[in-house]
Amino acid sequence: MDPLTGLFRFHRTTDLYRHRTRSIYTVLSGDELPNGCETSPSAMDYALAHHYLEGAELAARSGDRDTLSWYRTHSRTFPPHWFTTTPIGPTIVQCPDPRTLRQSPIADTPYHLLGPNTEPAPPLATELVAAAFDIGAEYGFGDLIADHAPIVCLLIERKLGEPLNSWAITRLPGTVFLDHVGDPTILARDLIHEAAHNWLNTALAAADVELDDGKTWNSPWKNTRRPTFGFLHSCWAFPLTMLFAARAVRRVPQVLATYLAQHRRKLASTAADHQHALAAVTDTDLRERLRTVHALALRACPDQPPLVT
């Protein structure tokens, strides 16, 4: 059996999705959902609810009554033209101009919101994302991507070899922001990385785990010491992309083999600290999932993976 089977299905998140989605709906509509209604909101419902809540709050603060009204009246009926069908479920693809991304007064990370003027991305972009979803699923990451990256914002198309920026933000779970090179396999790798961050944020919240123990650990990816929260995030997201790269290396041999060689050395250097840092994760089930992925990546990815032609 594939060791990733079931790994991303952390059942505590179902209750979190239900509670938060219902709460947001109540805030936006002014009405509570009837008992038994919408007991299992989808990952897309959950992601969209946070876009609507953020958009409504911004509209209310700026006095934009029309936009506020739109978010409130459409909180249960999402525009159908936003959605693209993929083999693992619906996605919403956007191609916002990076210069138009919003900035929050309480955080530096820019973001894009869905709203009354939202239009779907061009066909080439939606086809690229659909292909990346398909490739991710082929190698065992379908649940992770479908549930934790249903909304994809493609930013700058860069040349192969140039640095690629990508991020996710806690305020918009299920939304990811990525540069890309036009290759669906490389995009799948980066979708997995950002979906992994969303997964862990959601799992920590669902398990009521707070990683604020005051300790710091050396992070080879940032080349600095990081608190437990950031260190464990890196030791979860990078191993998952390594596992994907090891499985998909024949698709883009030069890129993924080089990626594996670079990150295997970094991951190996975290082995001892990772075992100690996991003590801060008080939920046994969650802690063992983090431990499993780290160990799988170390075993699956040799120090110098051969280039496959």
Tab-separated table of C-alpha atoms in Angstrom:
chain	number	residue	atom	x	y	z
A	1	MET	CA	0.000	0.000	0.000
A	2	ASP	CA	1.162	3.529	-0.759
A	3	PRO	CA	2.347	5.032	2.567
A	4	LEU	CA	0.679	8.308	1.570
A	5	THR	CA	-2.761	6.675	1.397
A	6	GLY	CA	-4.916	8.286	4.050
A	7	LEU	CA	-2.054	10.436	5.327
A	8	PHE	CA	-3.743	13.712	4.400
A	9	ARG	CA	-7.191	12.736	5.712
A	10	PHE	CA	-6.999	14.195	9.190
A	11	HIS	CA	-10.587	13.738	10.290
A	12	ARG	CA	-10.564	16.470	12.921
A	13	THR	CA	-10.566	19.007	10.109
A	14	THR	CA	-14.121	17.971	9.178
A	15	ASP	CA	-15.455	19.461	12.403
A	16	LEU	CA	-13.326	22.563	11.918
A	17	TYR	CA	-14.636	23.055	8.372
A	18	ARG	CA	-18.213	22.631	9.552
A	19	HIS	CA	-17.926	24.990	12.510
A	20	ARG	CA	-16.054	27.785	10.746
A	21	THR	CA	-18.051	27.629	7.524
A	22	ARG	CA	-21.333	27.764	9.443
A	23	SER	CA	-20.035	30.645	11.578
A	24	ILE	CA	-18.957	32.656	8.535
A	25	TYR	CA	-22.271	32.006	6.820
A	26	THR	CA	-24.109	33.251	9.911
A	27	VAL	CA	-22.010	36.423	10.033
A	28	LEU	CA	-22.538	37.165	6.341
A	29	SER	CA	-26.217	36.299	5.994
A	30	GLY	CA	-27.461	37.122	9.464
A	31	ASP	CA	-29.186	33.737	9.576
A	32	GLU	CA	-28.121	30.491	11.147
A	33	LEU	CA	-28.106	27.370	9.043
A	34	PRO	CA	-30.884	24.964	10.007
A	35	ASN	CA	-29.809	21.958	12.036
A	36	GLY	CA	-28.625	19.196	9.740
A	37	CYS	CA	-28.025	21.563	6.837
A	38	GLU	CA	-24.551	21.766	5.323
A	39	THR	CA	-23.117	19.316	7.841
A	40	SER	CA	-20.098	18.567	5.644
A	41	PRO	CA	-18.950	21.640	3.719
A	42	SER	CA	-16.385	20.911	1.043
A	43	ALA	CA	-12.841	22.216	1.018
A	44	MET	CA	-13.933	24.656	-1.677
A	45	ASP	CA	-16.837	25.877	0.489
A	46	TYR	CA	-14.393	26.450	3.328
A	47	ALA	CA	-11.896	28.313	1.152
A	48	LEU	CA	-14.581	30.492	-0.447
A	49	ALA	CA	-16.120	31.321	2.921
A	50	HIS	CA	-12.858	32.943	3.975
A	51	HIS	CA	-12.645	34.963	0.753
A	52	TYR	CA	-16.187	36.197	1.332
A	53	LEU	CA	-15.560	37.037	4.973
A	54	GLU	CA	-12.385	38.973	4.179
A	55	GLY	CA	-14.073	40.771	1.280
A	56	ALA	CA	-17.107	41.685	3.364
A	57	GLU	CA	-14.945	43.031	6.179
A	58	LEU	CA	-12.949	45.204	3.780
A	59	ALA	CA	-16.132	46.492	2.135
A	60	ALA	CA	-17.696	47.287	5.498
A	61	ARG	CA	-14.634	49.181	6.701
A	62	SER	CA	-14.455	51.232	3.498
A	63	GLY	CA	-18.193	51.942	3.407
A	64	ASP	CA	-18.674	50.130	0.077
A	65	ARG	CA	-22.302	49.096	0.489
A	66	ASP	CA	-22.713	47.547	-2.958
A	67	THR	CA	-19.749	45.220	-2.536
A	68	LEU	CA	-20.777	44.323	1.001
A	69	SER	CA	-24.256	43.494	-0.251
A	70	TRP	CA	-22.801	41.293	-2.996
A	71	TYR	CA	-20.776	39.232	-0.540
A	72	ARG	CA	-23.754	38.838	1.765
A	73	THR	CA	-26.267	37.865	-0.913
A	74	HIS	CA	-23.891	35.489	-2.730
A	75	SER	CA	-22.524	33.756	0.349
A	76	ARG	CA	-24.338	30.536	-0.566
A	77	THR	CA	-24.545	30.808	-4.356
A	78	PHE	CA	-21.096	31.038	-5.871
A	79	PRO	CA	-20.833	32.190	-9.518
A	80	PRO	CA	-20.590	28.978	-11.584
A	81	HIS	CA	-18.286	30.507	-14.202
A	82	TRP	CA	-15.511	30.724	-11.620
A	83	PHE	CA	-15.013	26.959	-11.524
A	84	THR	CA	-12.858	24.624	-13.595
A	85	THR	CA	-13.366	20.864	-13.441
A	86	THR	CA	-10.307	18.695	-12.771
A	87	PRO	CA	-9.898	14.939	-12.268
A	88	ILE	CA	-9.801	15.430	-8.481
A	89	GLY	CA	-12.490	18.068	-8.091
A	90	PRO	CA	-13.256	21.693	-8.869
A	91	THR	CA	-10.695	24.452	-8.804
A	92	ILE	CA	-10.817	28.206	-9.193
A	93	VAL	CA	-7.871	29.588	-11.146
A	94	GLN	CA	-6.918	33.247	-11.115
A	95	CYS	CA	-4.118	35.184	-12.816
A	96	PRO	CA	-4.006	38.455	-10.879
A	97	ASP	CA	-1.522	41.148	-11.796
A	98	PRO	CA	1.013	41.028	-8.922
A	99	ARG	CA	0.935	44.832	-8.837
A	100	THR	CA	-2.744	44.751	-7.875
A	101	LEU	CA	-2.421	42.326	-4.963
A	102	ARG	CA	-3.834	43.615	-1.713
A	103	GLN	CA	-1.735	44.453	1.309
A	104	SER	CA	-3.003	44.016	4.834
A	105	PRO	CA	-2.101	46.537	7.548
A	106	ILE	CA	-1.400	43.622	9.904
A	107	ALA	CA	0.714	41.435	7.576
A	108	ASP	CA	3.272	41.925	4.815
A	109	THR	CA	2.148	39.055	2.591
A	110	PRO	CA	0.116	40.233	-0.434
A	111	TYR	CA	-3.062	38.458	-1.457
A	112	HIS	CA	-5.904	38.388	-3.987
A	113	LEU	CA	-9.618	38.229	-3.181
A	114	LEU	CA	-12.484	36.778	-5.159
A	115	GLY	CA	-15.372	39.200	-5.497
A	116	PRO	CA	-18.076	40.713	-7.704
A	117	ASN	CA	-15.640	41.563	-10.520
A	118	THR	CA	-13.845	38.216	-10.552
A	119	GLU	CA	-13.477	36.489	-13.906
A	120	PRO	CA	-11.904	33.082	-14.552
A	121	ALA	CA	-8.324	32.823	-15.729
A	122	PRO	CA	-7.522	32.356	-19.443
A	123	PRO	CA	-7.886	28.802	-20.804
A	124	LEU	CA	-4.129	28.184	-20.962
A	125	ALA	CA	-3.845	28.904	-17.242
A	126	THR	CA	-6.778	26.723	-16.258
A	127	GLU	CA	-5.460	23.899	-18.447
A	128	LEU	CA	-2.034	24.190	-16.802
A	129	VAL	CA	-3.528	23.963	-13.315
A	130	ALA	CA	-5.824	21.075	-14.267
A	131	ALA	CA	-2.823	19.185	-15.659
A	132	ALA	CA	-0.837	19.878	-12.475
A	133	PHE	CA	-3.736	18.602	-10.354
A	134	ASP	CA	-3.830	15.443	-12.470
A	135	ILE	CA	-0.087	14.858	-12.102
A	136	GLY	CA	-0.201	15.484	-8.363
A	137	ALA	CA	-2.985	12.924	-8.012
A	138	GLU	CA	-1.107	10.400	-10.157
A	139	TYR	CA	1.723	10.343	-7.620
A	140	GLY	CA	-0.417	10.184	-4.471
A	141	PHE	CA	-1.062	13.837	-3.626
A	142	GLY	CA	-4.615	14.258	-4.935
A	143	ASP	CA	-6.249	14.579	-1.515
A	144	LEU	CA	-3.705	17.152	-0.379
A	145	ILE	CA	-4.086	19.390	-3.431
A	146	ALA	CA	-7.854	19.072	-3.807
A	147	ASP	CA	-8.544	19.815	-0.138
A	148	HIS	CA	-5.886	22.412	0.596
A	149	ALA	CA	-5.236	24.226	-2.697
A	150	PRO	CA	-8.619	24.431	-4.457
A	151	ILE	CA	-8.087	28.121	-5.276
A	152	VAL	CA	-4.936	28.751	-7.320
A	153	CYS	CA	-3.552	32.202	-8.126
A	154	LEU	CA	-0.869	32.043	-10.818
A	155	LEU	CA	1.372	35.094	-10.681
A	156	ILE	CA	4.480	35.544	-12.851
A	157	GLU	CA	5.544	33.096	-15.559
A	158	ARG	CA	9.309	32.822	-15.249
A	159	LYS	CA	12.076	31.060	-17.126
A	160	LEU	CA	13.276	27.666	-15.964
A	161	GLY	CA	16.090	28.225	-13.491
A	162	GLU	CA	14.806	31.553	-12.202
A	163	PRO	CA	13.674	31.728	-8.559
A	164	LEU	CA	9.987	30.928	-8.106
A	165	ASN	CA	7.993	32.677	-5.404
A	166	SER	CA	5.014	30.985	-3.800
A	167	TRP	CA	3.064	31.373	-0.591
A	168	ALA	CA	-0.124	30.716	1.332
A	169	ILE	CA	-1.652	32.821	4.100
A	170	THR	CA	-3.561	31.714	7.176
A	171	ARG	CA	-6.341	34.237	6.512
A	172	LEU	CA	-7.260	32.479	3.248
A	173	PRO	CA	-6.940	28.728	3.860
A	174	GLY	CA	-7.159	26.709	0.676
A	175	THR	CA	-5.774	29.510	-1.501
A	176	VAL	CA	-2.233	29.397	-2.884
A	177	PHE	CA	-0.166	31.970	-4.776
A	178	LEU	CA	2.559	30.823	-7.151
A	179	ASP	CA	4.961	31.856	-9.855
A	180	HIS	CA	5.398	29.150	-12.481
A	181	VAL	CA	7.406	28.133	-15.550
A	182	GLY	CA	4.534	26.794	-17.630
A	183	ASP	CA	5.352	23.175	-16.785
A	184	PRO	CA	2.583	21.208	-15.009
A	185	THR	CA	4.964	18.863	-13.165
A	186	ILE	CA	6.937	21.700	-11.605
A	187	LEU	CA	3.682	23.480	-10.818
A	188	ALA	CA	2.395	20.295	-9.147
A	189	ARG	CA	5.508	20.237	-6.946
A	190	ASP	CA	4.929	23.812	-5.831
A	191	LEU	CA	1.194	23.271	-5.341
A	192	ILE	CA	2.062	20.394	-3.017
A	193	HIS	CA	4.412	22.628	-1.044
A	194	GLU	CA	1.843	25.371	-0.450
A	195	ALA	CA	-1.027	22.926	0.080
A	196	ALA	CA	1.144	21.301	2.740
A	197	HIS	CA	1.401	24.590	4.618
A	198	ASN	CA	-2.375	25.000	4.451
A	199	TRP	CA	-2.859	21.402	5.595
A	200	LEU	CA	-0.636	21.852	8.633
A	201	ASN	CA	-2.205	25.162	9.639
A	202	THR	CA	-5.648	23.568	9.471
A	203	ALA	CA	-4.562	20.419	11.293
A	204	LEU	CA	-2.938	22.389	14.118
A	205	ALA	CA	-6.091	24.459	14.556
A	206	ALA	CA	-8.341	21.394	14.406
A	207	ALA	CA	-6.241	19.585	17.019
A	208	ASP	CA	-6.009	22.723	19.180
A	209	VAL	CA	-2.208	22.614	19.116
A	210	GLU	CA	-0.293	25.845	19.724
A	211	LEU	CA	3.391	25.808	18.833
A	212	ASP	CA	4.588	28.657	21.022
A	213	ASP	CA	7.106	26.887	23.247
A	214	GLY	CA	9.724	29.628	22.802
A	215	LYS	CA	12.343	27.275	21.369
A	216	THR	CA	14.214	27.826	18.110
A	217	TRP	CA	15.846	25.412	15.695
A	218	ASN	CA	18.335	25.763	12.872
A	219	SER	CA	16.533	25.830	9.525
A	220	PRO	CA	18.767	24.966	6.552
A	221	TRP	CA	16.141	26.350	4.161
A	222	LYS	CA	16.188	29.810	5.731
A	223	ASN	CA	19.790	29.513	6.957
A	224	THR	CA	18.716	30.877	10.312
A	225	ARG	CA	17.119	29.753	13.552
A	226	ARG	CA	13.343	29.524	13.444
A	227	PRO	CA	10.668	28.981	16.093
A	228	THR	CA	9.059	25.570	16.405
A	229	PHE	CA	6.080	26.579	14.263
A	230	GLY	CA	8.160	27.607	11.248
A	231	PHE	CA	10.666	24.787	11.664
A	232	LEU	CA	7.982	22.087	11.688
A	233	HIS	CA	6.263	23.703	8.716
A	234	SER	CA	9.492	23.424	6.713
A	235	CYS	CA	10.084	19.861	7.898
A	236	TRP	CA	6.613	18.929	6.625
A	237	ALA	CA	6.304	20.850	3.352
A	238	PHE	CA	9.766	20.214	1.911
A	239	PRO	CA	9.730	16.445	2.545
A	240	LEU	CA	6.394	16.197	0.741
A	241	THR	CA	7.788	17.962	-2.320
A	242	MET	CA	10.812	15.671	-2.153
A	243	LEU	CA	8.578	12.593	-2.127
A	244	PHE	CA	6.713	13.948	-5.124
A	245	ALA	CA	9.961	14.750	-6.939
A	246	ALA	CA	11.319	11.252	-6.285
A	247	ARG	CA	8.172	9.720	-7.757
A	248	ALA	CA	7.860	12.099	-10.710
A	249	VAL	CA	11.559	12.526	-11.538
A	250	ARG	CA	11.252	10.900	-14.968
A	251	ARG	CA	8.937	13.696	-16.084
A	252	VAL	CA	11.493	16.488	-15.628
A	253	PRO	CA	14.725	14.596	-14.854
A	254	GLN	CA	17.281	17.396	-14.653
A	255	VAL	CA	15.137	19.742	-12.567
A	256	LEU	CA	13.725	17.231	-10.102
A	257	ALA	CA	16.943	15.238	-9.625
A	258	THR	CA	18.816	18.446	-8.814
A	259	TYR	CA	16.005	19.494	-6.472
A	260	LEU	CA	16.222	16.177	-4.619
A	261	ALA	CA	19.987	16.381	-4.202
A	262	GLN	CA	19.787	19.894	-2.761
A	263	HIS	CA	16.964	19.250	-0.341
A	264	ARG	CA	17.994	15.800	0.833
A	265	ARG	CA	21.144	17.257	2.381
A	266	LYS	CA	19.151	19.987	4.062
A	267	LEU	CA	16.533	17.591	5.375
A	268	ALA	CA	19.157	15.195	6.739
A	269	SER	CA	20.639	18.009	8.806
A	270	THR	CA	17.298	18.485	10.587
A	271	ALA	CA	16.849	14.861	11.695
A	272	ALA	CA	17.872	15.217	15.345
A	273	ASP	CA	16.197	18.581	15.937
A	274	HIS	CA	13.015	17.402	14.241
A	275	GLN	CA	12.605	14.584	16.753
A	276	HIS	CA	12.911	17.056	19.621
A	277	ALA	CA	10.681	19.707	18.040
A	278	LEU	CA	7.879	17.172	17.546
A	279	ALA	CA	7.445	17.058	21.326
A	280	ALA	CA	5.591	20.377	21.028
A	281	VAL	CA	2.851	18.681	18.968
A	282	THR	CA	0.591	17.398	21.729
A	283	ASP	CA	-1.813	15.535	19.426
A	284	THR	CA	-0.399	12.032	18.947
A	285	ASP	CA	-2.039	11.371	15.584
A	286	LEU	CA	-0.808	14.634	14.097
A	287	ARG	CA	2.664	14.226	15.562
A	288	GLU	CA	3.058	10.782	14.006
A	289	ARG	CA	1.976	12.030	10.579
A	290	LEU	CA	4.690	14.687	10.704
A	291	ARG	CA	7.240	12.121	11.845
A	292	THR	CA	6.223	9.685	9.109
A	293	VAL	CA	6.621	12.152	6.252
A	294	HIS	CA	10.050	13.288	7.435
A	295	ALA	CA	11.239	9.682	7.689
A	296	LEU	CA	9.733	8.684	4.339
A	297	ALA	CA	11.548	11.514	2.580
A	298	LEU	CA	14.885	10.578	4.128
A	299	ARG	CA	14.479	6.944	3.054
A	300	ALA	CA	13.057	7.615	-0.397
A	301	CYS	CA	15.538	10.249	-1.546
A	302	PRO	CA	19.215	9.203	-1.810
A	303	ASP	CA	22.025	11.671	-1.298
A	304	GLN	CA	22.829	11.865	-4.996
A	305	PRO	CA	19.816	10.739	-7.027
A	306	PRO	CA	20.868	9.730	-10.537
A	307	LEU	CA	19.733	11.756	-13.488
A	308	VAL	CA	17.140	9.752	-15.365
A	309	THR	CA	17.030	10.049	-19.135
